[in-house]
mmCIF file of C-alpha atoms in Angstrom:
data_model
loop_
_atom_site.group_PDB
_atom_site.id
_atom_site.type_symbol
_atom_site.label_atom_id
_atom_site.label_comp_id
_atom_site.label_asym_id
_atom_site.label_seq_id
_atom_site.Cartn_x
_atom_site.Cartn_y
_atom_site.Cartn_z
ATOM 1 C CA UNK A 1 0.000 0.000 0.000
ATOM 2 C CA UNK A 2 1.067 3.583 -0.541
ATOM 3 C CA UNK A 3 -0.233 6.997 0.489
ATOM 4 C CA UNK A 4 -1.967 9.262 -2.021
ATOM 5 C CA UNK A 5 -3.267 12.823 -1.736
ATOM 6 C CA UNK A 6 -6.991 13.263 -2.270
ATOM 7 C CA UNK A 7 -10.064 15.397 -1.641
ATOM 8 C CA UNK A 8 -12.837 13.633 0.249
ATOM 9 C CA UNK A 9 -16.260 14.279 1.706
ATOM 10 C CA UNK A 10 -15.982 13.395 5.424
ATOM 11 C CA UNK A 11 -19.768 13.398 5.830
ATOM 12 C CA UNK A 12 -23.045 14.136 4.037
ATOM 13 C CA UNK A 13 -23.198 17.777 5.149
ATOM 14 C CA UNK A 14 -19.453 18.490 5.294
ATOM 15 C CA UNK A 15 -17.506 20.198 2.515
ATOM 16 C CA UNK A 16 -14.899 18.178 0.644
ATOM 17 C CA UNK A 17 -11.423 18.678 2.073
ATOM 18 C CA UNK A 18 -7.838 17.551 1.581
ATOM 19 C CA UNK A 19 -6.923 14.178 3.020
ATOM 20 C CA UNK A 20 -4.595 11.226 2.555
ATOM 21 C CA UNK A 21 -5.816 7.811 1.385
ATOM 22 C CA UNK A 22 -4.237 4.415 0.854
ATOM 23 C CA UNK A 23 -3.893 2.896 -2.624
ATOM 24 C CA UNK A 24 -2.762 -0.629 -3.343
ATOM 25 C CA UNK A 25 0.623 -1.248 -4.876
ATOM 26 C CA UNK A 26 0.259 -2.377 -8.500
ATOM 27 C CA UNK A 27 -0.260 -6.107 -8.937
ATOM 28 C CA UNK A 28 0.884 -7.940 -12.055
ATOM 29 C CA UNK A 29 -2.131 -6.886 -14.152
ATOM 30 C CA UNK A 30 -2.427 -3.366 -12.692
ATOM 31 C CA UNK A 31 -1.709 0.063 -14.125
ATOM 32 C CA UNK A 32 -0.776 2.965 -11.862
ATOM 33 C CA UNK A 33 -1.832 6.372 -13.198
ATOM 34 C CA UNK A 34 -0.899 9.902 -12.227
ATOM 35 C CA UNK A 35 -4.235 11.719 -12.486
ATOM 36 C CA UNK A 36 -4.038 14.927 -14.533
ATOM 37 C CA UNK A 37 -7.719 15.851 -14.847
ATOM 38 C CA UNK A 38 -10.941 14.573 -13.322
ATOM 39 C CA UNK A 39 -14.395 15.667 -14.409
ATOM 40 C CA UNK A 40 -17.211 16.477 -11.997
ATOM 41 C CA UNK A 41 -20.394 14.505 -12.634
ATOM 42 C CA UNK A 42 -23.722 15.361 -10.982
ATOM 43 C CA UNK A 43 -23.653 11.860 -9.508
ATOM 44 C CA UNK A 44 -20.530 12.915 -7.575
ATOM 45 C CA UNK A 45 -22.657 15.515 -5.807
ATOM 46 C CA UNK A 46 -25.410 12.977 -5.061
ATOM 47 C CA UNK A 47 -22.916 10.495 -3.645
ATOM 48 C CA UNK A 48 -20.893 12.988 -1.612
ATOM 49 C CA UNK A 49 -24.113 14.285 -0.035
ATOM 50 C CA UNK A 50 -25.611 10.805 0.460
ATOM 51 C CA UNK A 51 -28.646 11.710 -1.647
ATOM 52 C CA UNK A 52 -28.895 8.144 -2.956
ATOM 53 C CA UNK A 53 -28.983 6.607 0.522
ATOM 54 C CA UNK A 54 -31.923 4.360 -0.351
ATOM 55 C CA UNK A 55 -30.118 2.746 -3.289
ATOM 56 C CA UNK A 56 -26.410 3.333 -2.771
ATOM 57 C CA UNK A 57 -25.627 4.653 0.734
ATOM 58 C CA UNK A 58 -22.374 6.602 0.919
ATOM 59 C CA UNK A 59 -19.484 5.312 3.008
ATOM 60 C CA UNK A 60 -17.298 8.068 4.415
ATOM 61 C CA UNK A 61 -14.747 9.353 3.777
ATOM 62 C CA UNK A 62 -15.890 9.430 0.147
ATOM 63 C CA UNK A 63 -13.450 10.325 -2.629
ATOM 64 C CA UNK A 64 -15.608 10.967 -5.739
ATOM 65 C CA UNK A 65 -14.580 11.083 -9.380
ATOM 66 C CA UNK A 66 -15.094 8.674 -12.288
ATOM 67 C CA UNK A 67 -14.023 10.816 -15.256
ATOM 68 C CA UNK A 68 -10.283 10.299 -14.975
ATOM 69 C CA UNK A 69 -7.520 11.150 -17.436
ATOM 70 C CA UNK A 70 -3.844 10.821 -16.608
ATOM 71 C CA UNK A 71 -0.469 9.377 -17.465
ATOM 72 C CA UNK A 72 0.797 5.890 -16.678
ATOM 73 C CA UNK A 73 3.599 5.867 -14.093
ATOM 74 C CA UNK A 74 3.974 2.142 -13.400
ATOM 75 C CA UNK A 75 2.668 -1.175 -14.802
ATOM 76 C CA UNK A 76 2.550 -4.724 -13.473
ATOM 77 C CA UNK A 77 4.648 -7.506 -14.990
ATOM 78 C CA UNK A 78 1.737 -8.974 -16.978
ATOM 79 C CA UNK A 79 0.410 -5.695 -18.425
ATOM 80 C CA UNK A 80 0.469 -5.688 -22.229
ATOM 81 C CA UNK A 81 -1.491 -2.642 -23.395
ATOM 82 C CA UNK A 82 0.241 0.151 -21.450
ATOM 83 C CA UNK A 83 3.695 1.372 -20.574
ATOM 84 C CA UNK A 84 4.927 4.241 -18.395
ATOM 85 C CA UNK A 85 4.349 7.587 -20.084
ATOM 86 C CA UNK A 86 1.180 6.548 -21.950
ATOM 87 C CA UNK A 87 -1.962 8.638 -21.683
ATOM 88 C CA UNK A 88 -4.695 6.632 -19.973
ATOM 89 C CA UNK A 89 -8.221 7.011 -18.688
ATOM 90 C CA UNK A 90 -10.558 5.383 -16.168
ATOM 91 C CA UNK A 91 -14.332 5.676 -16.209
ATOM 92 C CA UNK A 92 -17.157 4.540 -13.976
ATOM 93 C CA UNK A 93 -15.991 0.938 -13.418
ATOM 94 C CA UNK A 94 -12.763 -0.568 -12.132
ATOM 95 C CA UNK A 95 -13.716 -4.263 -12.039
ATOM 96 C CA UNK A 96 -16.365 -6.891 -12.816
ATOM 97 C CA UNK A 97 -16.594 -10.672 -12.514
ATOM 98 C CA UNK A 98 -15.610 -11.102 -16.203
ATOM 99 C CA UNK A 99 -17.346 -14.501 -16.343
ATOM 100 C CA UNK A 100 -21.051 -13.637 -16.565
ATOM 101 C CA UNK A 101 -22.895 -13.416 -19.916
ATOM 102 C CA UNK A 102 -22.875 -9.610 -19.711
ATOM 103 C CA UNK A 103 -19.096 -9.431 -19.323
ATOM 104 C CA UNK A 104 -18.538 -11.987 -22.073
ATOM 105 C CA UNK A 105 -20.704 -9.824 -24.346
ATOM 106 C CA UNK A 106 -18.559 -6.768 -23.571
ATOM 107 C CA UNK A 107 -21.327 -5.216 -21.491
ATOM 108 C CA UNK A 108 -19.551 -4.935 -18.156
ATOM 109 C CA UNK A 109 -21.866 -2.094 -17.132
ATOM 110 C CA UNK A 110 -24.629 -4.677 -16.678
ATOM 111 C CA UNK A 111 -22.498 -7.187 -14.756
ATOM 112 C CA UNK A 112 -24.223 -8.073 -11.448
ATOM 113 C CA UNK A 113 -20.818 -7.946 -9.757
ATOM 114 C CA UNK A 114 -19.266 -4.841 -11.247
ATOM 115 C CA UNK A 115 -17.188 -2.555 -9.028
ATOM 116 C CA UNK A 116 -17.687 1.174 -9.390
ATOM 117 C CA UNK A 117 -14.724 3.533 -9.306
ATOM 118 C CA UNK A 118 -15.684 4.917 -5.902
ATOM 119 C CA UNK A 119 -17.889 4.130 -2.915
ATOM 120 C CA UNK A 120 -17.994 0.409 -3.733
ATOM 121 C CA UNK A 121 -16.568 -2.493 -1.702
ATOM 122 C CA UNK A 122 -12.850 -2.834 -2.430
ATOM 123 C CA UNK A 123 -11.626 -6.431 -2.113
ATOM 124 C CA UNK A 124 -8.002 -5.288 -2.024
ATOM 125 C CA UNK A 125 -8.245 -2.859 0.876
ATOM 126 C CA UNK A 126 -11.334 -4.135 2.695
ATOM 127 C CA UNK A 127 -12.728 -0.608 2.585
ATOM 128 C CA UNK A 128 -14.380 1.115 -0.370
ATOM 129 C CA UNK A 129 -12.982 2.227 -3.702
ATOM 130 C CA UNK A 130 -11.692 5.789 -3.953
ATOM 131 C CA UNK A 131 -12.197 7.861 -7.084
ATOM 132 C CA UNK A 132 -10.373 10.410 -9.165
ATOM 133 C CA UNK A 133 -10.222 13.433 -6.849
ATOM 134 C CA UNK A 134 -6.735 12.178 -6.078
ATOM 135 C CA UNK A 135 -3.183 12.420 -7.369
ATOM 136 C CA UNK A 136 -3.084 8.783 -8.504
ATOM 137 C CA UNK A 137 -5.064 5.581 -8.932
ATOM 138 C CA UNK A 138 -4.302 1.888 -9.490
ATOM 139 C CA UNK A 139 -6.654 -0.060 -11.782
ATOM 140 C CA UNK A 140 -6.586 -3.440 -13.505
ATOM 141 C CA UNK A 141 -5.444 -3.136 -17.108
ATOM 142 C CA UNK A 142 -8.789 -4.414 -18.454
ATOM 143 C CA UNK A 143 -10.550 -1.299 -17.144
ATOM 144 C CA UNK A 144 -7.954 1.225 -18.288
ATOM 145 C CA UNK A 145 -8.533 3.036 -21.585
ATOM 146 C CA UNK A 146 -6.270 4.651 -24.160
ATOM 147 C CA UNK A 147 -6.646 8.394 -24.757
ATOM 148 C CA UNK A 148 -5.993 9.787 -28.256
ATOM 149 C CA UNK A 149 -2.963 12.082 -28.135
ATOM 150 C CA UNK A 150 -4.692 14.888 -30.075
ATOM 151 C CA UNK A 151 -7.454 15.475 -27.524
ATOM 152 C CA UNK A 152 -7.422 18.285 -24.987
ATOM 153 C CA UNK A 153 -7.076 16.354 -21.730
ATOM 154 C CA UNK A 154 -9.248 18.629 -19.594
ATOM 155 C CA UNK A 155 -12.072 18.287 -22.125
ATOM 156 C CA UNK A 156 -11.456 14.561 -22.565
ATOM 157 C CA UNK A 157 -12.062 13.712 -18.898
ATOM 158 C CA UNK A 158 -15.897 14.035 -19.015
ATOM 159 C CA UNK A 159 -15.982 11.685 -22.015
ATOM 160 C CA UNK A 160 -15.516 8.852 -19.519
ATOM 161 C CA UNK A 161 -19.068 9.343 -18.242
ATOM 162 C CA UNK A 162 -20.979 12.061 -20.101
ATOM 163 C CA UNK A 163 -19.421 10.928 -23.373
ATOM 164 C CA UNK A 164 -20.084 7.207 -23.195
ATOM 165 C CA UNK A 165 -23.520 7.747 -21.600
ATOM 166 C CA UNK A 166 -24.685 9.544 -24.736
ATOM 167 C CA UNK A 167 -22.602 7.684 -27.349
ATOM 168 C CA UNK A 168 -23.695 4.175 -26.313
ATOM 169 C CA UNK A 169 -27.472 4.505 -26.920
ATOM 170 C CA UNK A 170 -26.870 6.304 -30.211
ATOM 171 C CA UNK A 171 -24.767 3.419 -31.447
ATOM 172 C CA UNK A 172 -27.269 0.878 -30.122
ATOM 173 C CA UNK A 173 -30.153 2.540 -31.975
ATOM 174 C CA UNK A 174 -28.038 3.005 -35.127
ATOM 175 C CA UNK A 175 -27.946 6.781 -35.282
ATOM 176 C CA UNK A 176 -26.317 7.905 -38.517
ATOM 177 C CA UNK A 177 -26.830 9.529 -41.885
ATOM 178 C CA UNK A 178 -30.430 9.760 -42.997
ATOM 179 C CA UNK A 179 -31.722 9.664 -39.417
ATOM 180 C CA UNK A 180 -33.548 12.436 -37.587
ATOM 181 C CA UNK A 181 -32.389 12.663 -33.989
ATOM 182 C CA UNK A 182 -33.605 14.764 -31.082
ATOM 183 C CA UNK A 183 -31.708 15.703 -27.937
ATOM 184 C CA UNK A 184 -33.771 16.839 -24.956
ATOM 185 C CA UNK A 185 -31.904 19.190 -22.648
ATOM 186 C CA UNK A 186 -28.635 21.015 -23.283
ATOM 187 C CA UNK A 187 -26.552 20.325 -20.189
ATOM 188 C CA UNK A 188 -23.551 18.155 -19.407
ATOM 189 C CA UNK A 189 -25.065 15.099 -21.094
ATOM 190 C CA UNK A 190 -27.127 16.871 -23.717
ATOM 191 C CA UNK A 191 -24.283 18.903 -25.189
ATOM 192 C CA UNK A 192 -22.323 15.675 -25.745
ATOM 193 C CA UNK A 193 -25.392 14.106 -27.338
ATOM 194 C CA UNK A 194 -25.557 16.977 -29.825
ATOM 195 C CA UNK A 195 -21.876 16.618 -30.716
ATOM 196 C CA UNK A 196 -22.177 12.868 -31.273
ATOM 197 C CA UNK A 197 -25.425 13.014 -33.264
ATOM 198 C CA UNK A 198 -23.893 15.660 -35.535
ATOM 199 C CA UNK A 199 -20.624 13.748 -35.968
ATOM 200 C CA UNK A 200 -22.555 10.547 -36.772
ATOM 201 C CA UNK A 201 -24.251 12.399 -39.632
ATOM 202 C CA UNK A 202 -27.786 12.654 -38.276
ATOM 203 C CA UNK A 203 -30.130 15.613 -38.693
ATOM 204 C CA UNK A 204 -29.945 16.894 -35.126
ATOM 205 C CA UNK A 205 -32.682 18.784 -33.288
ATOM 206 C CA UNK A 206 -32.269 20.175 -29.768
ATOM 207 C CA UNK A 207 -35.253 20.569 -27.456
ATOM 208 C CA UNK A 208 -34.837 23.129 -24.695
ATOM 209 C CA UNK A 209 -36.920 25.316 -22.405
ATOM 210 C CA UNK A 210 -34.287 28.083 -22.534
ATOM 211 C CA UNK A 211 -34.327 30.469 -25.531
ATOM 212 C CA UNK A 212 -30.850 31.677 -24.555
ATOM 213 C CA UNK A 213 -29.423 28.234 -25.339
ATOM 214 C CA UNK A 214 -30.360 28.386 -29.031
ATOM 215 C CA UNK A 215 -27.089 29.881 -30.234
ATOM 216 C CA UNK A 216 -25.061 27.412 -28.182
ATOM 217 C CA UNK A 217 -27.020 24.478 -29.572
ATOM 218 C CA UNK A 218 -26.354 25.565 -33.138
ATOM 219 C CA UNK A 219 -22.642 26.069 -32.430
ATOM 220 C CA UNK A 220 -22.447 22.564 -30.944
ATOM 221 C CA UNK A 221 -23.829 21.051 -34.147
ATOM 222 C CA UNK A 222 -27.639 21.215 -33.974
ATOM 223 C CA UNK A 223 -29.480 21.725 -37.246
ATOM 224 C CA UNK A 224 -32.608 22.992 -35.502
ATOM 225 C CA UNK A 225 -33.609 24.153 -32.021
ATOM 226 C CA UNK A 226 -37.148 23.716 -30.713
ATOM 227 C CA UNK A 227 -38.612 25.466 -27.676
ATOM 228 C CA UNK A 228 -40.285 22.530 -25.953
ATOM 229 C CA UNK A 229 -42.898 24.723 -24.253
ATOM 230 C CA UNK A 230 -44.147 25.981 -27.627
ATOM 231 C CA UNK A 231 -46.918 23.577 -28.680
ATOM 232 C CA UNK A 232 -46.910 24.798 -32.278
ATOM 233 C CA UNK A 233 -43.172 24.217 -32.651
ATOM 234 C CA UNK A 234 -43.520 20.744 -31.141
ATOM 235 C CA UNK A 235 -46.464 19.810 -33.368
ATOM 236 C CA UNK A 236 -44.476 20.620 -36.514
ATOM 237 C CA UNK A 237 -42.241 17.641 -35.698
ATOM 238 C CA UNK A 238 -44.964 15.121 -34.765
ATOM 239 C CA UNK A 239 -44.232 11.553 -35.869
ATOM 240 C CA UNK A 240 -40.894 12.392 -37.510
ATOM 241 C CA UNK A 241 -38.014 11.308 -35.264
ATOM 242 C CA UNK A 242 -36.088 8.059 -35.565
ATOM 243 C CA UNK A 243 -34.440 8.514 -32.172
ATOM 244 C CA UNK A 244 -34.675 10.933 -29.254
ATOM 245 C CA UNK A 245 -32.145 11.086 -26.421
ATOM 246 C CA UNK A 246 -33.662 12.478 -23.224
ATOM 247 C CA UNK A 247 -30.976 13.904 -20.940
ATOM 248 C CA UNK A 248 -33.256 15.740 -18.495
ATOM 249 C CA UNK A 249 -33.243 14.731 -14.818
ATOM 250 C CA UNK A 250 -36.095 17.049 -13.761
ATOM 251 C CA UNK A 251 -39.792 16.221 -14.003
ATOM 252 C CA UNK A 252 -41.094 16.696 -17.547
ATOM 253 C CA UNK A 253 -43.671 15.346 -19.993
ATOM 254 C CA UNK A 254 -42.284 12.225 -21.681
ATOM 255 C CA UNK A 255 -45.422 11.777 -23.781
ATOM 256 C CA UNK A 256 -44.756 15.036 -25.610
ATOM 257 C CA UNK A 257 -41.573 13.434 -26.974
ATOM 258 C CA UNK A 258 -43.009 9.961 -27.552
ATOM 259 C CA UNK A 259 -45.551 11.617 -29.858
ATOM 260 C CA UNK A 260 -42.709 13.029 -31.933
ATOM 261 C CA UNK A 261 -41.369 9.561 -32.780
ATOM 262 C CA UNK A 262 -41.894 8.013 -36.194
ATOM 263 C CA UNK A 263 -42.909 4.365 -36.638
ATOM 264 C CA UNK A 264 -40.374 2.180 -34.808
ATOM 265 C CA UNK A 265 -38.793 5.301 -33.317
ATOM 266 C CA UNK A 266 -37.168 5.119 -29.910
ATOM 267 C CA UNK A 267 -36.945 7.461 -26.926
ATOM 268 C CA UNK A 268 -34.026 6.639 -24.622
ATOM 269 C CA UNK A 269 -33.620 8.105 -21.154
ATOM 270 C CA UNK A 270 -30.151 8.909 -19.886
ATOM 271 C CA UNK A 271 -31.347 11.544 -17.438
ATOM 272 C CA UNK A 272 -32.521 10.126 -14.113
ATOM 273 C CA UNK A 273 -35.564 11.955 -12.710
ATOM 274 C CA UNK A 274 -36.024 11.411 -8.982
ATOM 275 C CA UNK A 275 -39.749 10.623 -9.259
ATOM 276 C CA UNK A 276 -41.519 8.223 -11.668
ATOM 277 C CA UNK A 277 -42.798 9.833 -14.868
ATOM 278 C CA UNK A 278 -46.103 8.712 -16.421
ATOM 279 C CA UNK A 279 -46.044 7.152 -19.890
ATOM 280 C CA UNK A 280 -49.244 6.896 -21.968
ATOM 281 C CA UNK A 281 -49.093 3.415 -23.484
ATOM 282 C CA UNK A 282 -51.246 4.306 -26.484
ATOM 283 C CA UNK A 283 -48.499 6.651 -27.659
ATOM 284 C CA UNK A 284 -46.257 3.593 -27.956
ATOM 285 C CA UNK A 285 -48.795 1.143 -29.366
ATOM 286 C CA UNK A 286 -49.950 2.903 -32.496
ATOM 287 C CA UNK A 287 -46.590 3.351 -34.178
ATOM 288 C CA UNK A 288 -44.660 0.517 -32.541
ATOM 289 C CA UNK A 289 -42.583 3.101 -30.742
ATOM 290 C CA UNK A 290 -40.307 2.112 -27.886
ATOM 291 C CA UNK A 291 -39.149 3.714 -24.652
ATOM 292 C CA UNK A 292 -35.914 2.618 -22.997
ATOM 293 C CA UNK A 293 -33.023 3.585 -20.751
ATOM 294 C CA UNK A 294 -29.268 3.309 -21.101
ATOM 295 C CA UNK A 295 -26.355 3.135 -18.652
ATOM 296 C CA UNK A 296 -22.822 4.177 -19.727
ATOM 297 C CA UNK A 297 -21.195 1.485 -21.911
ATOM 298 C CA UNK A 298 -18.852 -1.493 -21.783
ATOM 299 C CA UNK A 299 -15.085 -1.160 -21.861
ATOM 300 C CA UNK A 300 -14.730 -1.981 -25.571
ATOM 301 C CA UNK A 301 -17.448 0.502 -26.507
ATOM 302 C CA UNK A 302 -15.920 3.178 -24.290
ATOM 303 C CA UNK A 303 -12.623 2.712 -26.119
ATOM 304 C CA UNK A 304 -14.503 2.916 -29.424
ATOM 305 C CA UNK A 305 -16.047 6.180 -28.244
ATOM 306 C CA UNK A 306 -12.662 7.648 -27.287
ATOM 307 C CA UNK A 307 -11.209 6.644 -30.652
ATOM 308 C CA UNK A 308 -14.221 8.215 -32.407
ATOM 309 C CA UNK A 309 -13.617 11.408 -30.430
ATOM 310 C CA UNK A 310 -9.989 11.343 -31.494
ATOM 311 C CA UNK A 311 -10.967 11.016 -35.157
ATOM 312 C CA UNK A 312 -13.515 13.841 -34.957
ATOM 313 C CA UNK A 313 -11.701 15.979 -32.356
ATOM 314 C CA UNK A 314 -14.631 15.816 -29.950
ATOM 315 C CA UNK A 315 -14.245 16.784 -26.304
ATOM 316 C CA UNK A 316 -16.571 18.117 -23.666
ATOM 317 C CA UNK A 317 -16.924 21.877 -23.221
ATOM 318 C CA UNK A 318 -15.380 22.417 -19.796
ATOM 319 C CA UNK A 319 -14.582 25.000 -17.177
ATOM 320 C CA UNK A 320 -11.248 24.020 -15.636
ATOM 321 C CA UNK A 321 -10.945 24.569 -11.882
ATOM 322 C CA UNK A 322 -8.418 23.839 -9.140
ATOM 323 C CA UNK A 323 -9.417 21.198 -6.592
ATOM 324 C CA UNK A 324 -9.718 23.949 -3.975
ATOM 325 C CA UNK A 325 -12.869 25.212 -5.749
ATOM 326 C CA UNK A 326 -14.641 21.855 -5.790
ATOM 327 C CA UNK A 327 -17.251 22.778 -3.156
ATOM 328 C CA UNK A 328 -18.165 25.950 -5.045
ATOM 329 C CA UNK A 329 -18.384 23.862 -8.222
ATOM 330 C CA UNK A 330 -20.766 21.403 -6.533
ATOM 331 C CA UNK A 331 -23.135 24.246 -5.664
ATOM 332 C CA UNK A 332 -22.964 25.500 -9.238
ATOM 333 C CA UNK A 333 -23.626 22.009 -10.664
ATOM 334 C CA UNK A 334 -26.862 21.868 -8.661
ATOM 335 C CA UNK A 335 -27.848 25.235 -10.167
ATOM 336 C CA UNK A 336 -26.829 24.121 -13.689
ATOM 337 C CA UNK A 337 -24.403 27.038 -13.664
ATOM 338 C CA UNK A 338 -21.680 25.622 -15.925
ATOM 339 C CA UNK A 339 -21.071 25.248 -19.654
ATOM 340 C CA UNK A 340 -21.091 22.342 -19.694
ATOM 341 C CA UNK A 341 -18.892 20.338 -17.309
ATOM 342 C CA UNK A 342 -16.288 21.086 -14.672
ATOM 343 C CA UNK A 343 -12.863 19.519 -15.094
ATOM 344 C CA UNK A 344 -10.485 19.570 -12.118
ATOM 345 C CA UNK A 345 -6.829 20.275 -12.812
ATOM 346 C CA UNK A 346 -5.329 17.777 -10.386
ATOM 347 C CA UNK A 347 -1.929 19.524 -10.438
ATOM 348 C CA UNK A 348 -3.619 21.893 -7.950
ATOM 349 C CA UNK A 349 -3.631 19.065 -5.399
ATOM 350 C CA UNK A 350 0.141 19.412 -5.029
ATOM 351 C CA UNK A 351 -0.468 22.664 -3.149
ATOM 352 C CA UNK A 352 -2.202 20.778 -0.346
#
């Protein structure tokens, strides 16, 4: 074991603060990474504040962070894909059983025994896993990803969650040229959805409640922007979409978007509203429409996404902050006061 610097939440109502944690020494299949940037996901806020106590109670101290980009500093004797000096990334998972049907299909995100990057039982330490708000991390090679050299690293960090969360359902539902795609909500997830839909060649339409986001949506790659509260604008698109990605976590009318789907069209949720939302079944029945959800992606697909981003020079739009401003950033995330993700420059941790 070795000591690593980190920022942790000591309790549900306490601000994150500097601390020291223990990391395991690299085993033969492990990669040790110096963390350069770590994105802030809204789920970090939920976990740090124990807002998911009914489903995933937080164990303190909690070191959040699952959008990790860094440089390899050490590898185990059996590691084949990485060497010291390589750029590397770690997303939402750091292990799985690798034997179940889901793992064998490359869908580790659905493994019943996956291990999340933080706040999950850690078999090596007997405690819980610690995330990317740290100066380093040790992860099995299978769950470490290659980062294209041409990408801005601060902007690449959120790809490990916001990126794959939006890329995976688009690939699953075959978004591409000749398709009409909608993106509901222009936040951390939504802005990545727009970039991917555009890069995949689809006619991309953004739905928003904020008129001041129209220019941003067009700059990000949208072909059209629809004010979702304007019934006339919505009706013009009735029955015309092949796929709609819903990235809104607040309460909203799902049926308004289901009615915009063409025959065999799909609406996929990646936002996670706290309360159940009603769905009118008849809206699905008459055009064989479908309604589904999606959760990040497997390791192979996440690598595919990163490579795609390298080819198309896609990164997240970020505001880079030092770790010392993380508590202020959390408050701003709750208020949706960021365009469109925070990325922590982990070099700032050296000052602690």
